[in-house]
Structures are given as C-alpha cells and as structure tokens.
PDB file of C-alpha atoms and ligand atoms in Angstrom:
ATOM      1  CA  MET A   1     -48.478 -33.883  79.301  1.00 40.00           C
ATOM      2  CA  ARG A   2     -50.352 -36.985  78.228  1.00 42.00           C
ATOM      3  CA  ASN A   3     -53.668 -35.563  79.353  1.00 45.00           C
ATOM      4  CA  PHE A   4     -53.511 -32.397  77.367  1.00 41.00           C
ATOM      5  CA  GLN A   5     -52.150 -34.238  74.365  1.00 41.00           C
ATOM      6  CA  LYS A   6     -55.335 -36.286  74.475  1.00 41.00           C
ATOM      7  CA  LEU A   7     -57.402 -33.163  74.900  1.00 39.00           C
ATOM      8  CA  LEU A   8     -55.866 -31.367  72.011  1.00 41.00           C
ATOM      9  CA  ILE A   9     -55.963 -34.418  69.804  1.00 37.00           C
ATOM     10  CA  ALA A  10     -59.666 -34.664  70.601  1.00 38.00           C
ATOM     11  CA  SER A  11     -60.114 -30.991  69.900  1.00 39.00           C
ATOM     12  CA  ILE A  12     -58.540 -31.223  66.470  1.00 35.00           C
ATOM     13  CA  ALA A  13     -60.438 -34.317  65.415  1.00 35.00           C
ATOM     14  CA  ILE A  14     -62.928 -32.421  63.307  1.00 31.00           C
ATOM     15  CA  THR A  15     -60.570 -29.875  61.822  1.00 34.00           C
ATOM     16  CA  CYS A  16     -58.958 -30.401  58.457  1.00 33.00           C
ATOM     17  CA  CYS A  17     -55.793 -32.435  57.991  1.00 34.00           C
ATOM     18  CA  ALA A  18     -53.380 -29.571  57.440  1.00 35.00           C
ATOM     19  CA  SER A  19     -54.611 -27.790  60.531  1.00 36.00           C
ATOM     20  CA  ALA A  20     -54.522 -30.943  62.576  1.00 35.00           C
ATOM     21  CA  SER A  21     -50.934 -31.639  61.699  1.00 36.00           C
ATOM     22  CA  ALA A  22     -49.946 -28.072  62.531  1.00 37.00           C
ATOM     23  CA  GLN A  23     -51.644 -28.354  65.893  1.00 33.00           C
ATOM     24  CA  PHE A  24     -49.942 -31.633  66.604  1.00 31.00           C
ATOM     25  CA  ASP A  25     -46.578 -30.069  65.891  1.00 34.00           C
ATOM     26  CA  PHE A  26     -47.341 -27.470  68.513  1.00 31.00           C
ATOM     27  CA  ILE A  27     -48.058 -30.119  71.124  1.00 29.00           C
ATOM     28  CA  LYS A  28     -45.061 -32.202  70.135  1.00 33.00           C
ATOM     29  CA  ASN A  29     -42.816 -29.228  70.470  1.00 36.00           C
ATOM     30  CA  LEU A  30     -44.089 -28.409  73.918  1.00 32.00           C
ATOM     31  CA  GLY A  31     -42.585 -31.694  74.999  1.00 32.00           C
ATOM     32  CA  ASN A  32     -39.473 -31.672  72.886  1.00 38.00           C
ATOM     33  CA  GLY A  33     -38.517 -28.044  73.017  1.00 37.00           C
ATOM     34  CA  ILE A  34     -37.315 -27.084  69.595  1.00 36.00           C
ATOM     35  CA  GLY A  35     -39.310 -28.302  66.578  1.00 44.00           C
ATOM     36  CA  LYS A  36     -39.211 -28.123  62.846  1.00 45.00           C
ATOM     37  CA  HIS A  37     -40.227 -24.472  62.761  1.00 46.00           C
ATOM     38  CA  ALA A  38     -37.187 -23.610  64.807  1.00 51.00           C
ATOM     39  CA  GLU A  39     -35.045 -25.671  62.436  1.00 50.00           C
ATOM     40  CA  ALA A  40     -36.179 -23.410  59.636  1.00 42.00           C
ATOM     41  CA  ALA A  41     -35.423 -20.437  61.807  1.00 44.00           C
ATOM     42  CA  LYS A  42     -31.895 -21.678  62.349  1.00 47.00           C
ATOM     43  CA  ASN A  43     -31.123 -21.535  58.652  1.00 40.00           C
ATOM     44  CA  LEU A  44     -32.535 -18.094  58.141  1.00 38.00           C
ATOM     45  CA  ILE A  45     -31.651 -16.094  61.209  1.00 39.00           C
ATOM     46  CA  GLU A  46     -27.946 -15.754  60.363  1.00 39.00           C
ATOM     47  CA  GLN A  47     -28.845 -13.584  57.417  1.00 33.00           C
ATOM     48  CA  THR A  48     -31.135 -11.140  59.083  1.00 37.00           C
ATOM     49  CA  LYS A  49     -31.946  -9.543  62.377  1.00 51.00           C
ATOM     50  CA  GLU A  50     -35.610  -9.419  61.479  1.00 68.00           C
ATOM     51  CA  ILE A  51     -37.845 -12.153  62.797  1.00 79.00           C
ATOM     52  CA  ASP A  52     -39.562 -14.062  60.040  1.00 84.00           C
ATOM     53  CA  GLU A  53     -42.637 -16.237  60.338  1.00 90.00           C
ATOM     54  CA  PRO A  54     -40.952 -19.571  61.208  1.00 88.00           C
ATOM     55  CA  GLN A  55     -38.981 -17.817  63.930  1.00 86.00           C
ATOM     56  CA  GLU A  56     -42.101 -16.117  65.178  1.00 89.00           C
ATOM     57  CA  ILE A  57     -43.894 -19.475  65.378  1.00 93.00           C
ATOM     58  CA  ALA A  58     -40.958 -21.153  67.135  1.00 89.00           C
ATOM     59  CA  LEU A  59     -40.755 -18.399  69.732  1.00 89.00           C
ATOM     60  CA  GLY A  60     -44.511 -18.630  70.213  1.00 93.00           C
ATOM     61  CA  GLN A  61     -44.166 -22.291  71.106  1.00 93.00           C
ATOM     62  CA  GLU A  62     -41.776 -21.361  73.885  1.00 91.00           C
ATOM     63  CA  PHE A  63     -44.222 -18.719  75.111  1.00 92.00           C
ATOM     64  CA  ALA A  64     -47.083 -21.250  75.009  1.00 95.00           C
ATOM     65  CA  ALA A  65     -45.010 -23.730  77.013  1.00 93.00           C
ATOM     66  CA  THR A  66     -44.459 -21.012  79.627  1.00 92.00           C
ATOM     67  CA  LEU A  67     -48.186 -20.295  79.877  1.00 94.00           C
ATOM     68  CA  LEU A  68     -49.069 -23.984  80.075  1.00 95.00           C
ATOM     69  CA  GLY A  69     -46.377 -24.447  82.699  1.00 92.00           C
ATOM     70  CA  ALA A  70     -48.204 -21.906  84.851  1.00 92.00           C
ATOM     71  CA  LYS A  71     -51.737 -23.178  84.167  1.00 94.00           C
ATOM     72  CA  PRO A  72     -52.659 -26.480  82.519  1.00 96.00           C
ATOM     73  CA  LEU A  73     -55.390 -26.857  79.949  1.00 97.00           C
ATOM     74  CA  TRP A  74     -58.868 -27.399  81.357  1.00 97.00           C
ATOM     75  CA  ASN A  75     -59.767 -31.083  81.299  1.00 97.00           C
ATOM     76  CA  ASP A  76     -62.895 -30.610  79.194  1.00 96.00           C
ATOM     77  CA  ALA A  77     -62.516 -31.848  75.634  1.00 96.00           C
ATOM     78  CA  GLY A  78     -65.858 -30.363  74.575  1.00 96.00           C
ATOM     79  CA  ALA A  79     -64.880 -26.860  75.688  1.00 96.00           C
ATOM     80  CA  GLN A  80     -61.469 -27.138  74.029  1.00 97.00           C
ATOM     81  CA  ARG A  81     -63.054 -28.285  70.777  1.00 96.00           C
ATOM     82  CA  TYR A  82     -65.651 -25.519  70.883  1.00 96.00           C
ATOM     83  CA  VAL A  83     -63.118 -22.719  71.432  1.00 97.00           C
ATOM     84  CA  ASN A  84     -60.791 -24.169  68.779  1.00 97.00           C
ATOM     85  CA  ASN A  85     -63.531 -24.343  66.172  1.00 96.00           C
ATOM     86  CA  LEU A  86     -64.799 -20.866  66.953  1.00 97.00           C
ATOM     87  CA  GLY A  87     -61.295 -19.420  66.970  1.00 98.00           C
ATOM     88  CA  ARG A  88     -60.335 -21.069  63.693  1.00 97.00           C
ATOM     89  CA  TRP A  89     -63.407 -19.679  61.998  1.00 97.00           C
ATOM     90  CA  LEU A  90     -62.355 -16.208  63.124  1.00 98.00           C
ATOM     91  CA  THR A  91     -58.788 -16.633  61.867  1.00 98.00           C
ATOM     92  CA  LEU A  92     -60.142 -17.487  58.414  1.00 97.00           C
ATOM     93  CA  GLN A  93     -61.370 -13.893  58.239  1.00 96.00           C
ATOM     94  CA  THR A  94     -57.857 -12.514  58.713  1.00 97.00           C
ATOM     95  CA  GLU A  95     -54.847 -11.812  56.532  1.00 95.00           C
ATOM     96  CA  ARG A  96     -52.858 -14.614  58.223  1.00 97.00           C
ATOM     97  CA  PRO A  97     -55.170 -17.655  57.953  1.00 97.00           C
ATOM     98  CA  ASP A  98     -52.288 -20.104  57.421  1.00 96.00           C
ATOM     99  CA  LEU A  99     -50.554 -19.663  60.758  1.00 97.00           C
ATOM    100  CA  PRO A 100     -50.752 -22.829  62.926  1.00 97.00           C
ATOM    101  CA  TRP A 101     -53.573 -21.297  65.000  1.00 98.00           C
ATOM    102  CA  THR A 102     -54.291 -23.190  68.207  1.00 98.00           C
ATOM    103  CA  PHE A 103     -56.839 -22.269  70.860  1.00 98.00           C
ATOM    104  CA  GLY A 104     -57.037 -23.567  74.401  1.00 97.00           C
ATOM    105  CA  VAL A 105     -58.908 -23.022  77.657  1.00 97.00           C
ATOM    106  CA  LEU A 106     -56.649 -22.796  80.705  1.00 97.00           C
ATOM    107  CA  ASP A 107     -57.822 -24.322  83.964  1.00 97.00           C
ATOM    108  CA  ASP A 108     -58.005 -21.082  85.929  1.00 95.00           C
ATOM    109  CA  ASP A 109     -60.819 -19.237  87.719  1.00 94.00           C
ATOM    110  CA  GLY A 110     -59.471 -15.813  86.810  1.00 95.00           C
ATOM    111  CA  PHE A 111     -60.679 -13.720  83.888  1.00 95.00           C
ATOM    112  CA  ASN A 112     -57.935 -13.512  81.300  1.00 95.00           C
ATOM    113  CA  ALA A 113     -56.843 -14.218  77.751  1.00 96.00           C
ATOM    114  CA  PHE A 114     -53.392 -14.569  76.243  1.00 96.00           C
ATOM    115  CA  ALA A 115     -51.802 -14.869  72.828  1.00 97.00           C
ATOM    116  CA  THR A 116     -48.326 -15.899  71.758  1.00 96.00           C
ATOM    117  CA  PRO A 117     -46.411 -14.944  68.636  1.00 94.00           C
ATOM    118  CA  GLY A 118     -47.310 -17.319  65.831  1.00 96.00           C
ATOM    119  CA  GLY A 119     -50.917 -18.061  66.735  1.00 97.00           C
ATOM    120  CA  ASN A 120     -51.465 -19.769  70.106  1.00 98.00           C
ATOM    121  CA  ILE A 121     -54.449 -18.270  71.922  1.00 98.00           C
ATOM    122  CA  PHE A 122     -55.597 -19.121  75.425  1.00 98.00           C
ATOM    123  CA  VAL A 123     -58.608 -18.035  77.454  1.00 97.00           C
ATOM    124  CA  THR A 124     -59.206 -18.988  81.065  1.00 97.00           C
ATOM    125  CA  ARG A 125     -62.065 -21.176  82.272  1.00 97.00           C
ATOM    126  CA  GLY A 126     -63.171 -18.216  84.440  1.00 96.00           C
ATOM    127  CA  LEU A 127     -63.449 -15.986  81.376  1.00 96.00           C
ATOM    128  CA  LEU A 128     -65.477 -18.565  79.493  1.00 96.00           C
ATOM    129  CA  ALA A 129     -67.867 -18.919  82.439  1.00 96.00           C
ATOM    130  CA  ARG A 130     -68.483 -15.157  82.531  1.00 95.00           C
ATOM    131  CA  MET A 131     -69.389 -14.729  78.862  1.00 95.00           C
ATOM    132  CA  HIS A 132     -73.058 -13.875  78.272  1.00 94.00           C
ATOM    133  CA  ASN A 133     -73.177 -14.978  74.641  1.00 94.00           C
ATOM    134  CA  GLU A 134     -70.980 -16.186  71.796  1.00 95.00           C
ATOM    135  CA  SER A 135     -70.466 -12.695  70.374  1.00 94.00           C
ATOM    136  CA  GLU A 136     -68.709 -11.684  73.577  1.00 95.00           C
ATOM    137  CA  LEU A 137     -66.337 -14.646  73.348  1.00 97.00           C
ATOM    138  CA  VAL A 138     -65.762 -13.799  69.691  1.00 97.00           C
ATOM    139  CA  GLY A 139     -64.803 -10.266  70.754  1.00 97.00           C
ATOM    140  CA  VAL A 140     -62.244 -11.566  73.247  1.00 97.00           C
ATOM    141  CA  LEU A 141     -60.754 -14.176  70.890  1.00 98.00           C
ATOM    142  CA  SER A 142     -60.579 -11.643  68.059  1.00 98.00           C
ATOM    143  CA  HIS A 143     -58.722  -9.188  70.302  1.00 97.00           C
ATOM    144  CA  GLU A 144     -56.087 -11.869  70.985  1.00 98.00           C
ATOM    145  CA  ILE A 145     -55.968 -12.853  67.313  1.00 98.00           C
ATOM    146  CA  ALA A 146     -55.274  -9.204  66.472  1.00 97.00           C
ATOM    147  CA  HIS A 147     -52.220  -9.211  68.773  1.00 97.00           C
ATOM    148  CA  VAL A 148     -50.846 -12.113  66.727  1.00 97.00           C
ATOM    149  CA  LEU A 149     -51.734 -10.570  63.363  1.00 97.00           C
ATOM    150  CA  ARG A 150     -49.919  -7.335  64.172  1.00 95.00           C
ATOM    151  CA  LYS A 151     -47.000  -9.049  66.004  1.00 93.00           C
ATOM    152  CA  HIS A 152     -47.592  -6.984  69.110  1.00 93.00           C
ATOM    153  CA  TYR A 153     -45.633  -9.363  71.344  1.00 90.00           C
ATOM    154  CA  LEU A 154     -42.568  -9.140  69.129  1.00 86.00           C
ATOM    155  CA  ALA A 155     -42.946  -5.371  69.101  1.00 85.00           C
ATOM    156  CA  ALA A 156     -43.059  -5.324  72.905  1.00 85.00           C
ATOM    157  CA  LEU A 157     -39.815  -7.278  73.079  1.00 80.00           C
ATOM    158  CA  LYS A 158     -38.172  -4.993  70.567  1.00 74.00           C
ATOM    159  CA  THR A 159     -39.231  -1.642  71.882  1.00 68.00           C
ATOM    160  CA  LYS A 160     -39.519  -2.081  75.622  1.00 60.00           C
ATOM    161  CA  GLY A 161     -36.104  -3.624  76.080  1.00 57.00           C
ATOM    162  CA  PHE A 162     -36.976  -4.313  79.700  1.00 54.00           C
ATOM    163  CA  LEU A 163     -34.797  -7.374  79.817  1.00 62.00           C
ATOM    164  CA  GLY A 164     -31.875  -5.860  78.033  1.00 62.00           C
ATOM    165  CA  PHE A 165     -32.510  -8.050  75.017  1.00 66.00           C
ATOM    166  CA  GLY A 166     -35.062  -8.260  72.261  1.00 68.00           C
ATOM    167  CA  ALA A 167     -36.762 -11.016  70.348  1.00 70.00           C
ATOM    168  CA  ASP A 168     -34.091 -10.890  67.645  1.00 73.00           C
ATOM    169  CA  LEU A 169     -31.382 -11.648  70.178  1.00 73.00           C
ATOM    170  CA  ILE A 170     -33.403 -14.547  71.549  1.00 77.00           C
ATOM    171  CA  VAL A 171     -33.767 -16.261  68.182  1.00 74.00           C
ATOM    172  CA  ASN A 172     -30.172 -15.403  67.307  1.00 76.00           C
ATOM    173  CA  ASN A 173     -29.136 -17.548  70.223  1.00 78.00           C
ATOM    174  CA  TYR A 174     -30.882 -20.453  68.600  1.00 73.00           C
ATOM    175  CA  ALA A 175     -29.073 -19.807  65.347  1.00 73.00           C
ATOM    176  CA  LYS A 176     -25.752 -19.952  67.170  1.00 78.00           C
ATOM    177  CA  GLY A 177     -26.701 -23.257  68.764  1.00 75.00           C
ATOM    178  CA  ASN A 178     -26.987 -21.824  72.271  1.00 79.00           C
ATOM    179  CA  LEU A 179     -30.161 -23.765  72.935  1.00 81.00           C
ATOM    180  CA  ALA A 180     -30.088 -23.559  76.702  1.00 83.00           C
ATOM    181  CA  GLU A 181     -29.646 -19.817  76.523  1.00 83.00           C
ATOM    182  CA  TYR A 182     -32.355 -19.525  73.858  1.00 82.00           C
ATOM    183  CA  LYS A 183     -34.891 -21.308  76.032  1.00 84.00           C
ATOM    184  CA  GLU A 184     -33.892 -19.420  79.147  1.00 85.00           C
ATOM    185  CA  MET A 185     -34.230 -16.046  77.410  1.00 84.00           C
ATOM    186  CA  ALA A 186     -37.554 -17.019  75.830  1.00 84.00           C
ATOM    187  CA  LEU A 187     -38.876 -18.070  79.237  1.00 87.00           C
ATOM    188  CA  LYS A 188     -37.777 -14.798  80.857  1.00 85.00           C
ATOM    189  CA  ALA A 189     -39.242 -12.779  78.005  1.00 86.00           C
ATOM    190  CA  ALA A 190     -42.566 -14.612  78.194  1.00 87.00           C
ATOM    191  CA  LYS A 191     -42.862 -14.128  81.949  1.00 86.00           C
ATOM    192  CA  GLU A 192     -42.027 -10.457  81.630  1.00 85.00           C
ATOM    193  CA  VAL A 193     -44.374  -9.716  78.770  1.00 87.00           C
ATOM    194  CA  TYR A 194     -47.328 -11.584  80.317  1.00 89.00           C
ATOM    195  CA  SER A 195     -46.916  -9.863  83.666  1.00 86.00           C
ATOM    196  CA  LYS A 196     -46.299  -6.344  82.343  1.00 85.00           C
ATOM    197  CA  GLY A 197     -48.460  -6.365  79.239  1.00 89.00           C
ATOM    198  CA  LEU A 198     -48.161  -4.829  75.804  1.00 92.00           C
ATOM    199  CA  ASP A 199     -47.968  -1.270  74.601  1.00 90.00           C
ATOM    200  CA  LYS A 200     -51.244   0.509  75.378  1.00 93.00           C
ATOM    201  CA  SER A 201     -51.648   1.723  71.804  1.00 93.00           C
ATOM    202  CA  ASP A 202     -51.374  -1.911  70.656  1.00 95.00           C
ATOM    203  CA  GLU A 203     -54.247  -2.809  73.003  1.00 96.00           C
ATOM    204  CA  TYR A 204     -56.438  -0.124  71.426  1.00 95.00           C
ATOM    205  CA  GLU A 205     -55.468  -1.333  67.975  1.00 96.00           C
ATOM    206  CA  ALA A 206     -56.339  -4.936  68.919  1.00 97.00           C
ATOM    207  CA  ASP A 207     -59.780  -3.759  70.065  1.00 96.00           C
ATOM    208  CA  ARG A 208     -60.420  -2.012  66.749  1.00 95.00           C
ATOM    209  CA  ILE A 209     -59.267  -4.999  64.680  1.00 96.00           C
ATOM    210  CA  ALA A 210     -61.309  -7.375  66.877  1.00 96.00           C
ATOM    211  CA  VAL A 211     -64.519  -5.577  66.022  1.00 94.00           C
ATOM    212  CA  VAL A 212     -63.785  -5.908  62.314  1.00 94.00           C
ATOM    213  CA  ILE A 213     -62.912  -9.625  62.565  1.00 96.00           C
ATOM    214  CA  ALA A 214     -66.136 -10.287  64.489  1.00 94.00           C
ATOM    215  CA  ALA A 215     -68.208  -8.477  61.873  1.00 92.00           C
ATOM    216  CA  ARG A 216     -66.488 -10.314  59.004  1.00 93.00           C
ATOM    217  CA  ALA A 217     -67.168 -13.628  60.754  1.00 94.00           C
ATOM    218  CA  GLY A 218     -70.873 -12.856  60.929  1.00 92.00           C
ATOM    219  CA  TYR A 219     -71.003 -12.000  64.634  1.00 92.00           C
ATOM    220  CA  ASP A 220     -72.372  -9.008  66.459  1.00 90.00           C
ATOM    221  CA  PRO A 221     -69.434  -6.581  66.500  1.00 90.00           C
ATOM    222  CA  TYR A 222     -70.720  -5.153  69.767  1.00 90.00           C
ATOM    223  CA  GLY A 223     -69.639  -8.318  71.614  1.00 93.00           C
ATOM    224  CA  LEU A 224     -66.285  -6.836  72.646  1.00 94.00           C
ATOM    225  CA  PRO A 225     -67.781  -3.516  73.831  1.00 92.00           C
ATOM    226  CA  ALA A 226     -70.259  -5.550  75.875  1.00 92.00           C
ATOM    227  CA  VAL A 227     -67.381  -7.413  77.565  1.00 95.00           C
ATOM    228  CA  LEU A 228     -65.677  -4.099  78.296  1.00 94.00           C
ATOM    229  CA  GLN A 229     -68.887  -2.818  79.824  1.00 91.00           C
ATOM    230  CA  THR A 230     -68.953  -5.855  82.110  1.00 92.00           C
ATOM    231  CA  LEU A 231     -65.352  -5.160  83.091  1.00 93.00           C
ATOM    232  CA  GLN A 232     -66.254  -1.576  84.001  1.00 90.00           C
ATOM    233  CA  SER A 233     -68.238  -2.931  86.921  1.00 88.00           C
ATOM    234  CA  LYS A 234     -65.354  -5.053  88.227  1.00 89.00           C
ATOM    235  CA  SER A 235     -62.779  -3.945  90.754  1.00 84.00           C
ATOM    236  CA  SER A 236     -59.067  -4.082  90.021  1.00 81.00           C
ATOM    237  CA  GLN A 237     -58.767  -5.352  93.607  1.00 83.00           C
ATOM    238  CA  ASP A 238     -60.678  -8.500  92.665  1.00 86.00           C
ATOM    239  CA  SER A 239     -57.955 -11.116  92.241  1.00 88.00           C
ATOM    240  CA  ASN A 240     -59.848 -12.710  89.342  1.00 88.00           C
ATOM    241  CA  PHE A 241     -59.466  -9.505  87.327  1.00 90.00           C
ATOM    242  CA  SER A 242     -56.310  -7.899  88.745  1.00 88.00           C
ATOM    243  CA  LEU A 243     -53.845  -9.194  86.122  1.00 87.00           C
ATOM    244  CA  LEU A 244     -56.110  -8.058  83.306  1.00 88.00           C
ATOM    245  CA  PHE A 245     -56.431  -4.576  84.796  1.00 87.00           C
ATOM    246  CA  GLU A 246     -52.671  -4.366  85.349  1.00 88.00           C
ATOM    247  CA  THR A 247     -51.831  -5.321  81.776  1.00 89.00           C
ATOM    248  CA  HIS A 248     -54.513  -3.416  79.848  1.00 91.00           C
ATOM    249  CA  PRO A 249     -55.771   0.170  79.641  1.00 93.00           C
ATOM    250  CA  SER A 250     -58.876   0.759  81.768  1.00 92.00           C
ATOM    251  CA  PRO A 251     -62.168  -0.528  80.331  1.00 93.00           C
ATOM    252  CA  ASN A 252     -63.376   3.111  80.250  1.00 91.00           C
ATOM    253  CA  ASP A 253     -60.483   4.198  78.064  1.00 93.00           C
ATOM    254  CA  ARG A 254     -60.900   1.174  75.802  1.00 94.00           C
ATOM    255  CA  ILE A 255     -64.605   1.894  75.356  1.00 92.00           C
ATOM    256  CA  ASP A 256     -63.895   5.563  74.604  1.00 90.00           C
ATOM    257  CA  SER A 257     -61.309   4.579  72.016  1.00 91.00           C
ATOM    258  CA  LEU A 258     -63.598   1.989  70.406  1.00 90.00           C
ATOM    259  CA  ASP A 259     -66.509   4.376  70.480  1.00 85.00           C
ATOM    260  CA  LYS A 260     -64.574   6.856  68.348  1.00 85.00           C
ATOM    261  CA  ALA A 261     -63.486   4.163  65.893  1.00 82.00           C
ATOM    262  CA  MET A 262     -66.868   2.459  65.590  1.00 77.00           C
ATOM    263  CA  ARG A 263     -68.917   5.555  65.016  1.00 69.00           C
ATOM    264  CA  SER A 264     -67.215   6.077  61.696  1.00 58.00           C
ATOM    265  CA  ARG A 265     -67.392   2.428  60.702  1.00 56.00           C
ATOM    266  CA  PHE A 266     -70.760   1.314  61.962  1.00 51.00           C
ATOM    267  CA  GLY A 267     -72.739   4.515  61.972  1.00 49.00           C
ATOM    268  CA  SER A 268     -73.343   6.979  64.754  1.00 45.00           C
ATOM    269  CA  GLY A 269     -75.537   6.418  67.752  1.00 47.00           C
ATOM    270  CA  ASN A 270     -75.406   6.251  71.504  1.00 46.00           C
ATOM    271  CA  TRP A 271     -75.019   2.465  71.559  1.00 47.00           C
ATOM    272  CA  ILE A 272     -72.098   2.583  73.937  1.00 45.00           C
ATOM    273  CA  ALA A 273     -73.690   4.707  76.649  1.00 38.00           C
ATOM    274  CA  GLY A 274     -74.268   1.914  79.106  1.00 41.00           C
ATOM    275  CA  LYS A 275     -76.464  -0.095  76.778  1.00 47.00           C
ATOM    276  CA  THR A 276     -76.374  -3.847  76.754  1.00 48.00           C
ATOM    277  CA  ILE A 277     -76.883  -5.938  73.661  1.00 52.00           C
ATOM    278  CA  GLU A 278     -80.282  -6.958  74.984  1.00 59.00           C
ATOM    279  CA  GLU A 279     -81.327  -3.309  75.318  1.00 59.00           C
ATOM    280  CA  ARG A 280     -80.185  -2.596  71.800  1.00 52.00           C
ATOM    281  CA  LEU A 281     -82.200  -5.531  70.481  1.00 56.00           C
ATOM    282  CA  LYS A 282     -85.281  -4.205  72.241  1.00 62.00           C
ATOM    283  CA  GLU A 283     -84.682  -0.812  70.692  1.00 59.00           C
ATOM    284  CA  PHE A 284     -84.694  -2.284  67.191  1.00 54.00           C
ATOM    285  CA  SER A 285     -87.560  -4.729  67.739  1.00 59.00           C
ATOM    286  CA  ARG A 286     -90.171  -2.309  69.022  1.00 56.00           C
TER     287      ARG A 286
HETATM  288 ZN1   ZN B   1     -54.703  -7.355  74.683  1.00 79.81          ZN
END
C-alpha cells in the first residue's frame, strides 16, 4: 500500500490541486474502504434506485481496489506520471471532465486495459510495451474513458443480472448500513464483470467514441484502428492476449464496425485495408 501511495502521489505532483486532491481521495479510500463519496451516496440512495455520480464513483473505488488486489501498480513513477498526464488531457475533451479521473499502469505482462465506474483507468505494463506510438496509447485510453463516460459497467450490472443483483442493489446495501455485504457484492460484481466483459454493442460504441476523443485531443484518430490491426495478428491462445479476446468482440469485427463509422466522419478511403500508420504517411508524403 505504501509503495503505490508514493507512486500515485508522485504521479499527481504536477497536476492541479483539485485533481490532486481527488486522486488522493481515491488512494485513501482503497485503504479505508468507504470514503466521502460513499457518504454522499448514503444520503441519496434511499430516495432513488438510480445510481447517481457519487454512488458511481464510490462503486468504482471498490472495483479499482479489486483490480489492484489482483495486480499491483507498476513500480515506475515516470510511467505512472506519463499515463496520468496523457489520460487527463484526453478526459478534458469529454463531457465528464470533472470526474476524479485516475490512470495507472498495472504490473502485468499481459495486454489489457480496464476501467471502473467513476473514472479509474488501468493499462498493463505489457500493453504499454507493445504500443508503437502515442496515438495508439491514446486510442486505448480513450476506449476505456468512453466506457466510463457512457456508464457501460453500470449498464452491464443492470442488464446482465448474472449475479442475481444489479448495481442499484449493491449501493442500496450501503445505504442500509450493510457495509460488509456492500463490499462483498461489489467485489463479486467486479470479478464477474472483468472476467466476462461488457455488452458487445458497448465495446463498439467505446471504439467509436475513442476515435472522436483522440481527434479532439489533437492525436491521430487512426491510433485505435492501428492497435486493432496489431491484435488481428495475435492468437487468442496466447495467454498475454486471451483475457482481452474473451472479453471483447474480435479485432476483425471491431475494425469492420469502426470502418463503417469512420468513413462518414473522416472521409472515405481504403485506410483500414491492412495499412499501417507509417504506410499512410508515405502515401501522403510522396
Ligand atoms: Zn472495452
């Protein structure tokens, strides 16, 4: 705990004060369990079954604790700071810039990325190592940001019902003071949702939104398609990629879906037909 506190404190050193305090709350709550966001949730949840933003953030902290319980943060303050700064710039381009966005690199060789409700985003060290340029990382981070923006994790808990309870029931437990039950249900829900994945249509939507966020942030919007092209060449049997393949539509299907969406937004062309960013650059610099 102390190590990643140091890491995250280092990573927030150059962000603004409001952001820093929000990030610190996140870390504090990982240790303490329920924080001030959950306190706000307690007062509001009695009145409504819907999950409001404080509740969403509180539940996200439980999900983040579950992820960090499985894989710690990578002990590289520079990498943590870099991903945090990049991620925060991207979130400024979105309709929810004031969430307590926090980015982290998990110490894991596999290729994966995760988000929690409320704005915690994690990528693995193995994913970072396999990026060819910053635009690709922007594509991946923006995809995860989109899941948070559109509350895809809450939707999965509501609609799938695989555990026999939804997110509203989880936070309702907190409102009733059943803290042990609240944490137990949140843990089960997090494990289930991260192993089974989100609705496929939500994955396609996250891809489409990611491209727009990247473009707004001044990055090459073809970064995400380039990552998907890389994934096309990977085997689902490769243990570094197996969880990603299990929890997402195939890279082929994602590229097809993006191709349709991007033609109307970015102009037509055969950019997606196996071309790399480098090839495209050559095409335009002849
Ligand atoms: Zn996704």
